[in-house]
Short mmCIF file of C-alpha atoms in Angstrom, two decimals:
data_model
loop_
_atom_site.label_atom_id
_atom_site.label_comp_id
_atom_site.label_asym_id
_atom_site.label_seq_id
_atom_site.Cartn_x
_atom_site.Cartn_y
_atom_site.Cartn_z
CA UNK A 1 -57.56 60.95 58.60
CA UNK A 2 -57.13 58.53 55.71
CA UNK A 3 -55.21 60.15 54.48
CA UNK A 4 -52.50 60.33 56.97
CA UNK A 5 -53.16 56.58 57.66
CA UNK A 6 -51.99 56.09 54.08
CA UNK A 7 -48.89 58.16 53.93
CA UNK A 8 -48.10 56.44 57.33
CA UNK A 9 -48.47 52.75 55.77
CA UNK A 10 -46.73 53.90 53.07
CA UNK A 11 -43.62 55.40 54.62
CA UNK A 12 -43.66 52.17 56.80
CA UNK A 13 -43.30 50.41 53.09
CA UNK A 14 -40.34 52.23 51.91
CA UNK A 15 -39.06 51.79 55.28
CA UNK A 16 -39.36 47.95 55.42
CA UNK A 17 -38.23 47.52 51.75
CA UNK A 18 -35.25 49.71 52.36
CA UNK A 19 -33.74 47.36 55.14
CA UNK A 20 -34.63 43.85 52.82
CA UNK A 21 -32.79 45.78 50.39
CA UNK A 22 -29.78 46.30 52.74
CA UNK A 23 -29.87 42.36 54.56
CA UNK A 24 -30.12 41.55 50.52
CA UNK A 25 -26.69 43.62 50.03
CA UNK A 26 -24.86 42.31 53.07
CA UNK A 27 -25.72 38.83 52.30
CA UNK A 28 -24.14 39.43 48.25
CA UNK A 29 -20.92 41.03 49.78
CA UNK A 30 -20.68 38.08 52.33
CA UNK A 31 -20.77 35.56 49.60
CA UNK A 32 -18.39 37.60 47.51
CA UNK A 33 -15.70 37.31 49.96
CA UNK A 34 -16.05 34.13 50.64
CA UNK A 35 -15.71 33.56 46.54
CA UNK A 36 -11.91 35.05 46.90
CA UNK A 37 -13.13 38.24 45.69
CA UNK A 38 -12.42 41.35 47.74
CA UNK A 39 -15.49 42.38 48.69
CA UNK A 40 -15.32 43.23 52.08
CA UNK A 41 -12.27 41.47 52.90
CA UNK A 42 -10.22 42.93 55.35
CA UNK A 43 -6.36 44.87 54.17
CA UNK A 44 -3.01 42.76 55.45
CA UNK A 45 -0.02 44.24 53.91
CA UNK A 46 2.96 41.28 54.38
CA UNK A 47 6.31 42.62 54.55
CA UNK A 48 8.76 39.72 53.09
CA UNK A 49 12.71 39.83 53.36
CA UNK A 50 15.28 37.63 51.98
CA UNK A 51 19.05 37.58 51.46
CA UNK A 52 19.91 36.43 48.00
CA UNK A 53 19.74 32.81 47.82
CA UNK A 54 19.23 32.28 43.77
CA UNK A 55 17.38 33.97 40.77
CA UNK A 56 14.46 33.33 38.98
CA UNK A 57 11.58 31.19 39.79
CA UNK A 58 13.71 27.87 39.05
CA UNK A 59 16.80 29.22 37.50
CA UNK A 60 18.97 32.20 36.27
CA UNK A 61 18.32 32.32 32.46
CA UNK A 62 14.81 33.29 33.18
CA UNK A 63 14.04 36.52 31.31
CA UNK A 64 14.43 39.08 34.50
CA UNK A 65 15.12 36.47 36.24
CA UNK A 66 16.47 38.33 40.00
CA UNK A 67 16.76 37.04 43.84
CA UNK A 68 13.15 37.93 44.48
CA UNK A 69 11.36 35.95 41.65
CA UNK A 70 10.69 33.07 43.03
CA UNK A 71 8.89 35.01 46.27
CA UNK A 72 7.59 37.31 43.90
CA UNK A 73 5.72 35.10 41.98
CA UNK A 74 4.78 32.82 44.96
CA UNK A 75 3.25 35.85 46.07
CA UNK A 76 1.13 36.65 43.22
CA UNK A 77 0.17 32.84 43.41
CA UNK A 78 -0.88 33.14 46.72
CA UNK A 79 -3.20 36.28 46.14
CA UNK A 80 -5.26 35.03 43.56
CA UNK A 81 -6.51 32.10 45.81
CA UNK A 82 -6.48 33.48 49.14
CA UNK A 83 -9.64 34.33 50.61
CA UNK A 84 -9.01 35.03 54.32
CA UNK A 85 -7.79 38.82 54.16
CA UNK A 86 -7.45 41.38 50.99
CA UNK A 87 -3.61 40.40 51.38
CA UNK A 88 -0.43 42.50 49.94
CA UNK A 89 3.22 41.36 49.81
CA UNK A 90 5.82 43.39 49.09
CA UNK A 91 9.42 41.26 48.96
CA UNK A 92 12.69 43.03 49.70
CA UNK A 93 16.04 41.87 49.62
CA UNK A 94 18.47 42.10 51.93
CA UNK A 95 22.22 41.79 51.40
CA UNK A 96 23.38 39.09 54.20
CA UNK A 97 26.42 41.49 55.70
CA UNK A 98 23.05 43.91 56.34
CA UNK A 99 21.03 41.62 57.55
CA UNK A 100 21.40 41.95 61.75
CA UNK A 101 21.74 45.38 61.63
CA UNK A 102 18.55 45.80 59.58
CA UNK A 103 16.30 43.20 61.86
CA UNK A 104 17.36 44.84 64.74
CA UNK A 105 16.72 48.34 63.66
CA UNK A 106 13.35 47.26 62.77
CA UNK A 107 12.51 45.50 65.36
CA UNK A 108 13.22 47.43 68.21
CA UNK A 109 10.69 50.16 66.18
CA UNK A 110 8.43 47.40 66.41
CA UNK A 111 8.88 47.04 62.72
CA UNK A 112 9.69 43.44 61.97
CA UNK A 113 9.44 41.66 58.57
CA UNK A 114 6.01 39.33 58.69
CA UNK A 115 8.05 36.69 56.68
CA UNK A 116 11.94 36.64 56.61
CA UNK A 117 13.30 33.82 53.51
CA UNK A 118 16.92 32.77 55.40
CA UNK A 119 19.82 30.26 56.27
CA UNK A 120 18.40 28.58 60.16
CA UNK A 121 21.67 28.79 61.47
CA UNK A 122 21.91 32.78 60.71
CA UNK A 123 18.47 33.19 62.31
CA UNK A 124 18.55 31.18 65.59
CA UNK A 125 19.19 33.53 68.13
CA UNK A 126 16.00 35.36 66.97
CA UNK A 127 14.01 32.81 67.94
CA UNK A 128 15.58 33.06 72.01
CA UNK A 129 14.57 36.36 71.91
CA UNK A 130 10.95 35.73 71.34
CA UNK A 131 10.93 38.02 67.77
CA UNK A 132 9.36 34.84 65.95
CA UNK A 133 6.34 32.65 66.29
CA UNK A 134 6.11 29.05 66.05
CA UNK A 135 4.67 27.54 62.79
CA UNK A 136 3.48 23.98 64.47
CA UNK A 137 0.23 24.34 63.53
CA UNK A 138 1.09 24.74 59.54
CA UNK A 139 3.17 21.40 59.45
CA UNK A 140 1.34 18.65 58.04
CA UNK A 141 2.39 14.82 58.44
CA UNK A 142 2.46 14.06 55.31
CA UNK A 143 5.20 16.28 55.24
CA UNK A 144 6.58 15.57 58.17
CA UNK A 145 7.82 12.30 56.20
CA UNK A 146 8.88 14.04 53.20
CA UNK A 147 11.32 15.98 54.71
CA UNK A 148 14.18 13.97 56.65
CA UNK A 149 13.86 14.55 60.27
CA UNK A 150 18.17 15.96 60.83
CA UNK A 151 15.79 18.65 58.73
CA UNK A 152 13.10 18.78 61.24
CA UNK A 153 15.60 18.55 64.24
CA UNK A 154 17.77 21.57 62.61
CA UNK A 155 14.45 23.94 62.80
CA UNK A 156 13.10 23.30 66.31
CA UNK A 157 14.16 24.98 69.02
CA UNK A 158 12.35 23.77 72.32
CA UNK A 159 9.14 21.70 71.26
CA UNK A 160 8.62 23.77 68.20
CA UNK A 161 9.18 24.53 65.11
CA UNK A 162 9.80 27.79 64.00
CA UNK A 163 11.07 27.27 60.46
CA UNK A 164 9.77 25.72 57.51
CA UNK A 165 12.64 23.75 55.58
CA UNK A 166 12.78 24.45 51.90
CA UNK A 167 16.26 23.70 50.73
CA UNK A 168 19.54 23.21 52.26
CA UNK A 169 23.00 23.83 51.12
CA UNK A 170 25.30 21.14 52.17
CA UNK A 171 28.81 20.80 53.45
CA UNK A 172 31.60 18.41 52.15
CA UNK A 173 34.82 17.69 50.52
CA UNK A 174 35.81 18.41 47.38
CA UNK A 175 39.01 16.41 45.91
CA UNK A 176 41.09 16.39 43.09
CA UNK A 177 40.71 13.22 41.60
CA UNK A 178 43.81 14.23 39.18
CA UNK A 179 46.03 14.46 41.79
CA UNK A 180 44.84 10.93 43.55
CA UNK A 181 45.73 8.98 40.29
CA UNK A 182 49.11 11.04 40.05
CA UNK A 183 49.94 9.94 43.70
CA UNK A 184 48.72 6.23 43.34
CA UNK A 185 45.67 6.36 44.80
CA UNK A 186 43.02 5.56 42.41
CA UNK A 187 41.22 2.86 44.75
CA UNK A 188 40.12 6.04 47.46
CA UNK A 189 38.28 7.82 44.07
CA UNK A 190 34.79 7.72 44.11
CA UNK A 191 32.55 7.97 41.49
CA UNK A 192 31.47 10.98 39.88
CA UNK A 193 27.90 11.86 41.03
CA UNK A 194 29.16 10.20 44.64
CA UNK A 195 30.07 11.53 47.76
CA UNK A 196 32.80 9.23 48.98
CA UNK A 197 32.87 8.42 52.35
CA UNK A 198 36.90 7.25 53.58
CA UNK A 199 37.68 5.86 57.09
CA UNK A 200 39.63 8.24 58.95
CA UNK A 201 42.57 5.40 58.67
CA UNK A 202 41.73 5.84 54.90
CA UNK A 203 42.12 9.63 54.96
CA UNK A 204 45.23 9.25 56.50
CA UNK A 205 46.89 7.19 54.35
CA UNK A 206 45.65 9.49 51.29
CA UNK A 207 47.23 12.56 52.75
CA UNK A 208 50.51 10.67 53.22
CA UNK A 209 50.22 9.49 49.54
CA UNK A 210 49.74 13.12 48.24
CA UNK A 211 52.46 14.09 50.72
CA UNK A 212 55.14 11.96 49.34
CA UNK A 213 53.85 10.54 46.11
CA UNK A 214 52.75 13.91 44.38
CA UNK A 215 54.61 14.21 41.58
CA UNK A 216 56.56 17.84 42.21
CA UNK A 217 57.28 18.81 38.84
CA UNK A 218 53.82 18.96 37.99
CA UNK A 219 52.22 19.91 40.92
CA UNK A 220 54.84 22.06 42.60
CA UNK A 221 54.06 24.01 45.57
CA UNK A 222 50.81 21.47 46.45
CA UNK A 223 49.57 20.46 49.66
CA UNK A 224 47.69 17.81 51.00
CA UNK A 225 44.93 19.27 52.54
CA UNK A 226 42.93 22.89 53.17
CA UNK A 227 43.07 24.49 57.17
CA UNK A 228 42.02 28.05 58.25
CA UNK A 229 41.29 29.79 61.08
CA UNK A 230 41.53 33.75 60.34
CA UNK A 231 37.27 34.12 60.83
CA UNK A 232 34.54 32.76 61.33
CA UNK A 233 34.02 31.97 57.39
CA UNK A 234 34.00 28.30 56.90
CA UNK A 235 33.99 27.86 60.71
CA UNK A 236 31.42 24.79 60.33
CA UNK A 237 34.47 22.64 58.54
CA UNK A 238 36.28 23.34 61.84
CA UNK A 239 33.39 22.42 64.34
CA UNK A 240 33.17 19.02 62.09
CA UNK A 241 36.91 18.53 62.94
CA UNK A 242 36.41 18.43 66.36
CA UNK A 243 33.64 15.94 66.30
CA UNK A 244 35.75 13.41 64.47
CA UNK A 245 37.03 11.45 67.20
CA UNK A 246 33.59 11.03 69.15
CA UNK A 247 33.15 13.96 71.09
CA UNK A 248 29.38 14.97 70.89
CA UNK A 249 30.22 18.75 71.37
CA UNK A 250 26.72 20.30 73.49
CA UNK A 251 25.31 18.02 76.00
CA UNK A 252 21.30 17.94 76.29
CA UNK A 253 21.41 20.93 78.13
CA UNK A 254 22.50 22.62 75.63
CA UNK A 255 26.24 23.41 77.27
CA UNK A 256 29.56 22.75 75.28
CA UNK A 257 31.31 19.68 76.57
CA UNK A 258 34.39 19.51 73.80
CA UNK A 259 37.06 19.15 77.22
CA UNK A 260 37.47 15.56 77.43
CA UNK A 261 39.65 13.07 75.47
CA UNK A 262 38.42 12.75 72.13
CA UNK A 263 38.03 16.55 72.03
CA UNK A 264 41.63 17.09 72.97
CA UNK A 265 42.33 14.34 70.66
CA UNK A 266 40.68 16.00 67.88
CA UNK A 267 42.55 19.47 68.39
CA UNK A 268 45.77 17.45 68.89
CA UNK A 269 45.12 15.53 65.14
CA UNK A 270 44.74 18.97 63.50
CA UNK A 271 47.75 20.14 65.01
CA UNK A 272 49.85 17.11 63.90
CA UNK A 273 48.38 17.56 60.30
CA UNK A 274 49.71 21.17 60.04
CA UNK A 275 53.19 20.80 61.47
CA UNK A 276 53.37 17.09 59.52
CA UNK A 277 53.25 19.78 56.27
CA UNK A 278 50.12 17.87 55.09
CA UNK A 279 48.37 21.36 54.89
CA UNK A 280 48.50 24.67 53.34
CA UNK A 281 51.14 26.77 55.53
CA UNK A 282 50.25 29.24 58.18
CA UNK A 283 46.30 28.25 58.76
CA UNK A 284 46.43 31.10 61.03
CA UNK A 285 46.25 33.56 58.69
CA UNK A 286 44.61 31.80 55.90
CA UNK A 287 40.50 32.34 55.44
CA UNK A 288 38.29 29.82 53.80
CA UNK A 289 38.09 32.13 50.84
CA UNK A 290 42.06 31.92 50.52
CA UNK A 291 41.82 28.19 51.02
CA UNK A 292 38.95 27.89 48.51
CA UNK A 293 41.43 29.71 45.87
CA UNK A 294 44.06 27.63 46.49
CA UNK A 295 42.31 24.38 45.67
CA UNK A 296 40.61 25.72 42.43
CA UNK A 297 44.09 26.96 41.40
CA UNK A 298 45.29 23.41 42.27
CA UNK A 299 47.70 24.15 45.21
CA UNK A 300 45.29 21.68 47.50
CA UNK A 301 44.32 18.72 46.69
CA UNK A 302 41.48 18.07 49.45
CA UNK A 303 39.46 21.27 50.70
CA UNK A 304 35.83 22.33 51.51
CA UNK A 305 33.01 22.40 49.35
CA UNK A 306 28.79 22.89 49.09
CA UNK A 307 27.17 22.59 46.19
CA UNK A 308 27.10 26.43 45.19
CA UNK A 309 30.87 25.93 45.48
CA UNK A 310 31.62 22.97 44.03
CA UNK A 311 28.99 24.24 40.59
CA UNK A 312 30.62 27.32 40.81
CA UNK A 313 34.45 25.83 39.92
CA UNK A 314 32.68 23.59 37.56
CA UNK A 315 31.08 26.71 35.37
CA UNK A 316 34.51 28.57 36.13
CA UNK A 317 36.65 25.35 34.36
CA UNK A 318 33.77 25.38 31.55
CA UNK A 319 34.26 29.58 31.14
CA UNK A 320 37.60 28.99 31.02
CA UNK A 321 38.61 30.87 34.06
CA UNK A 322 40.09 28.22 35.44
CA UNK A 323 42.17 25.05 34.34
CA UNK A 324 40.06 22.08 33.64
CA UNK A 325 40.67 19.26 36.78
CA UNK A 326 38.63 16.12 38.14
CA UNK A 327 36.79 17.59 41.01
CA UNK A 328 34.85 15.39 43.11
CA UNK A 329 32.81 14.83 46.22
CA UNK A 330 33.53 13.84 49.74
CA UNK A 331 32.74 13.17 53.08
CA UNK A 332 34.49 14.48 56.14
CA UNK A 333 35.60 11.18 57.83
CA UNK A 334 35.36 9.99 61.67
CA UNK A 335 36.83 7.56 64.03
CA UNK A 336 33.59 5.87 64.26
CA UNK A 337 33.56 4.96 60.45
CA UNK A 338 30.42 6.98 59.74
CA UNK A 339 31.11 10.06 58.21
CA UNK A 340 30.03 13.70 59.70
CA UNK A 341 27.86 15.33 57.90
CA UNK A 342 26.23 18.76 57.87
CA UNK A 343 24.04 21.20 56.34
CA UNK A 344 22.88 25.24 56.18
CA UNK A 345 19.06 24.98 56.16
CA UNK A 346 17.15 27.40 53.98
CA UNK A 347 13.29 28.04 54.87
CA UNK A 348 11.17 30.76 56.32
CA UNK A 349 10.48 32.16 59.49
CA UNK A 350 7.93 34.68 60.91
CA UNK A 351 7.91 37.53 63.19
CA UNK A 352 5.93 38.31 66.16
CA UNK A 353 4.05 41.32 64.46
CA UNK A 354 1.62 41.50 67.29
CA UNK A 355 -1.10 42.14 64.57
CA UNK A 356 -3.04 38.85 64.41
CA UNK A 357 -4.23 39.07 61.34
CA UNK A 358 -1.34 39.43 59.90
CA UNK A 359 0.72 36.48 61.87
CA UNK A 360 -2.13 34.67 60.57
CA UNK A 361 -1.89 35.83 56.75
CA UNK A 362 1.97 35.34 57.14
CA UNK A 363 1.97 31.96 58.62
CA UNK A 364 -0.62 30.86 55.63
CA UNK A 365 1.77 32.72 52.86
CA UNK A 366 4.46 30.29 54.32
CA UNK A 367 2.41 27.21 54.56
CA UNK A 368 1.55 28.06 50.49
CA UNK A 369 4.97 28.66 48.95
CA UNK A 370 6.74 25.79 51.20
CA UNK A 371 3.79 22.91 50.52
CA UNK A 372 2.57 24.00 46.90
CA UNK A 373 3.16 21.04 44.83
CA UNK A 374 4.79 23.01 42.07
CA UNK A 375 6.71 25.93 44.15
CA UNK A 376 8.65 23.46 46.41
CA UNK A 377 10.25 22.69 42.65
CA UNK A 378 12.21 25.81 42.76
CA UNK A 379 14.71 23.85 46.05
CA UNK A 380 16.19 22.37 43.16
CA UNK A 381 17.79 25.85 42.76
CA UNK A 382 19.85 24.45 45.78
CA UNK A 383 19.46 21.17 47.63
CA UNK A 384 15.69 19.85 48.17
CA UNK A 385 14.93 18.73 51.47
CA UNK A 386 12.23 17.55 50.06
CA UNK A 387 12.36 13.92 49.36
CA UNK A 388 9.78 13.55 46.69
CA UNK A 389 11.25 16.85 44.74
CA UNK A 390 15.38 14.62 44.77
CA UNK A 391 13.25 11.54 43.15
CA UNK A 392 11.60 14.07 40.13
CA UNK A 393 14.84 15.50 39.34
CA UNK A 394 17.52 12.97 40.53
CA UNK A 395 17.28 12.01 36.99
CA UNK A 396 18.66 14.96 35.47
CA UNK A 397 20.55 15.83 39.00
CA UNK A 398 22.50 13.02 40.11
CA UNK A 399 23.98 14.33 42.84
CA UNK A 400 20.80 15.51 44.51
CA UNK A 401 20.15 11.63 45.41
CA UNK A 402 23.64 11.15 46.65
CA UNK A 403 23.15 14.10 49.16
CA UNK A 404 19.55 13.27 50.00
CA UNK A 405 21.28 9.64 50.77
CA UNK A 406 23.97 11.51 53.06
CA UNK A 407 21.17 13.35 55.59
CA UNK A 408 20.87 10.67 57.72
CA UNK A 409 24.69 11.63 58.87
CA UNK A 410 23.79 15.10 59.26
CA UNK A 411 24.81 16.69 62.74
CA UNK A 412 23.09 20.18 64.15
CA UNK A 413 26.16 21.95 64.25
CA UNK A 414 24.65 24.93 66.19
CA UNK A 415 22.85 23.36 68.38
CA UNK A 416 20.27 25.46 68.65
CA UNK A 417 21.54 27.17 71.64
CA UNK A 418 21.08 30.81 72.53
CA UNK A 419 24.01 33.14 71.00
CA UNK A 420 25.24 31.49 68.68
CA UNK A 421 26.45 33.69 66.42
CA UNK A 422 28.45 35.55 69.53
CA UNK A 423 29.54 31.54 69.72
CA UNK A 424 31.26 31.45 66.68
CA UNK A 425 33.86 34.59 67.85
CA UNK A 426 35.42 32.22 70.47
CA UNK A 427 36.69 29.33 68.19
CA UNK A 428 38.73 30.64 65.76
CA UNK A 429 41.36 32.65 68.42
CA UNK A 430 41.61 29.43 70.01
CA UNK A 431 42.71 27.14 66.63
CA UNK A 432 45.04 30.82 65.99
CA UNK A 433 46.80 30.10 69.17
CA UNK A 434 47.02 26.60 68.25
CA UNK A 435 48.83 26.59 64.90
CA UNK A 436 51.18 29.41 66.51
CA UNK A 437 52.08 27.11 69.40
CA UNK A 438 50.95 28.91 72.12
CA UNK A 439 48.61 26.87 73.53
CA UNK A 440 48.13 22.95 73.93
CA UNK A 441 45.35 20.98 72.41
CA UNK A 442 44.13 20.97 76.12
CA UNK A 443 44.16 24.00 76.94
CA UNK A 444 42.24 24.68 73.42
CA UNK A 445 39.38 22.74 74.70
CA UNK A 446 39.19 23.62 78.27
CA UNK A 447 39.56 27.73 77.53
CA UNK A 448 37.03 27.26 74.83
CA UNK A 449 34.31 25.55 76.40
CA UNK A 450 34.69 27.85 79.16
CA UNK A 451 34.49 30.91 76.82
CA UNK A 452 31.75 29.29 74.84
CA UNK A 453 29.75 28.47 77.71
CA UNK A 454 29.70 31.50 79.35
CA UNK A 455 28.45 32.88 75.93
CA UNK A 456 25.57 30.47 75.75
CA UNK A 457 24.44 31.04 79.56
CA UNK A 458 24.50 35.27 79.48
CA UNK A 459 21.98 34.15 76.18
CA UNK A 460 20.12 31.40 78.04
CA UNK A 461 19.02 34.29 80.74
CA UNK A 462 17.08 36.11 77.99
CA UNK A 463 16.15 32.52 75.73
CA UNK A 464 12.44 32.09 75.96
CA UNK A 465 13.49 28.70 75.24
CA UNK A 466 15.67 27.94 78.54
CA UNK A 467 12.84 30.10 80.00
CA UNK A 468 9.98 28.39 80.13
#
């Protein structure tokens, strides 16, 4: 009998000391993870995409240096510190022509990137559908005020915010200040790391002085000013055209309202400018990229320019490609005297996954890469929205605090309405039928604000935004 008394006390021994052993080994594992080792952690794979926006993880002569460096290394960043999930990120790039096709693919195979890297204005009508999530909660104040709010105003559709601004890629003039001193007009040159603003009376008299004052022999077959209309590309330019004389374009419901006076007005003054022979010929048929050659081969002396543009003709006169001129910086001039301004924003998004977890790991991946002190550093690859980032390296960049300067004349040239991208199909036939006389500058604006509109009303039907 003692015996089996014994071997029961001792069973309930081994018994006892097994489960202190086990509460022991939970409790180690728990304090593991919370450590940011993986322990028990939980698995999130992150799926990122991008479309190539610049290599390395600040700049191309980076040993390996490739479009996904900068997320790629962000990434590994973001590992080593995390201690939510056990967290994987794989970055792919895609190329921009593939982009739509891709998204759409995927997401109707409820498939979507967690975390898509991507121009706003290429990425709106995603939102309307409901395939992304807002990132409110990730915005801090403090940098709330470090980014301008045109920035802030360009990524919310609704009351939210559903990108995070990194960098932005803005649109101008470029000039040839060569040409202005060999037509007289030296006073209208601004200075080198500027972005001259003229009033609209001032542009005007400068296309009349490269008109008639150009000297021919050296500059034969030169025009005053770019103007296209074959595609979409470059479209933007256009759509700041016919803000110029004070039409405000969408109304706050989000409707096109360019059929009234100034917008006629507008259309009319771009119409005058092409049969006064202050343009390239046939704008018709001529594409951005067409226009773009024409200025750096100095057949233009005014076109469009952003900064991957305008560094681009600077590294091609330095290669040798192309013949060394003055190229310069300007703004696109109004009635009003205050120059129109706008911008692509760069920053990153993410998809409804459905998977908590990894919405969550996204969103916090975001939050890391667009906040860190030292990865926001790599905007300067572009444009920084960041306002603290243009005072580091305004020093070295002096054109980044001439453009920060210019964001408080930005205008949201989308408008963050539903369709947009179906939006941009209706303009350009209507400027075609413009330059080849077959339609007024009133019927221009009437036939496309009633194209456009019915465009942004079949996408308001399925816009959680105009939906709720």
């Amino acid at each position: 009998m003692k015996r089996k008394r014994l071997i029961g006390i001792l069973i309930s021994l081994i018994m006892l000391t097994s489960i202190l052993a086990g509460c022991a080994g939970s409790g180690s594992n728990k304090n593991e993870s919370a450590g940011g080792t993986s322990g028990d952690k939980e698995k999130v794979n992150l799926k990122v995409w991008l479309t190539p926006q610049w290599k390395g993880v600040k700049n191309a002569s980076e040993s390996g240096a490739d479009y996904d460096s900068f997320l790629k290394h962000a990434a590994e960043q973001f590992t080593k510190q995390y201690d939510k999930y056990d967290v994987k990120v794989d970055v792919e790039v895609i190329a921009g022509d593939q982009r739509d096709q891709l998204l759409n693919v995927n997401l109707s195979s409820n498939t979507p990137p967690d975390v898509f890297f991507e121009s706003v204005f290429a990425m709106g009508d995603y939102v309307h559908r409901g395939a992304m999530v807002p990132l409110n909660d990730i915005v801090e104040e403090s940098d709330k005020k470090d980014i301008d709010q045109s920035f802030w105003d360009a990524v919310t559709f609704g009351d939210d915010v559903y990108f995070y601004p990194f960098q932005h890629n803005p649109g101008t003039l470029a000039y040839n200040a060569d040409m202005f001193r060999a037509a007289g007009l030296e006073k209208y040159i601004g200075g080198e790391n500027d972005i001259q603003t003229w009033t609209l009376a001032e542009y005007e008299e400068i296309l009349k002085g490269l008109k008639n004052n150009l000297p021919k022999d050296k500059y034969p077959n030169t025009y005053p000013m770019s103007l296209f209309a074959l595609n979409t590309q470059g479209d933007t330019w256009n759509l700041a055209y016919l803000r110029m004389f004070g039409n405000k374009f969408f109304n706050e419901e989000g409707n096109i309202v360019l059929d009234d006076a100034n917008g006629a007005k507008a259309v009319a003054w771009l119409k005058e400018l092409k049969d006064g022979g202050y343009t390239n010929p046939g704008p018709e048929s001529v594409s951005s990229n067409d226009a773009n050659g024409m200025f750096q081969n100095q057949q233009l002396a005014i076109s469009f320019s952003n900064p991957m543009l305008f560094n681009n003709t600077k590294a091609d006169m330095e290669s040798g490609k192309l013949n060394k001129f003055d190229v310069r910086l300007a703004n696109i001039p109004s009635e009003s005297g205050d120059p129109l301004s706008f911008t692509y924003v760069v920053g990153a998004s993410v998809f409804q996954s459905k998977d908590e977890k990894r919405v969550e790991a996204a969103k916090d991946f975001v939050k890391f890469f667009s906040t860190d002190p030292e990865l926001v550093k790599s905007s300067v690859n572009s444009i920084p929205v960041r306002s603290s980032v243009v005072e580091e390296f305004k020093g070295e960049k002096p054109l980044f605090g001439a453009y920060d300067e210019n964001s408080k004349y930005l205008f949201n040239f989308t408008g963050n309405v539903p369709g947009y991208s179906q939006l941009r199909e209706v303009l350009y036939p209507e400027l075609q039928a413009l330059y080849m006389d077959a339609k007024t500058p009133e019927e221009v604006v009437k036939d496309y604000q009633t194209k456009g509109n019915q465009v942004i009303q079949m996408n308001k039907e399925s816009s959680i935004i105009y939906q709720k």
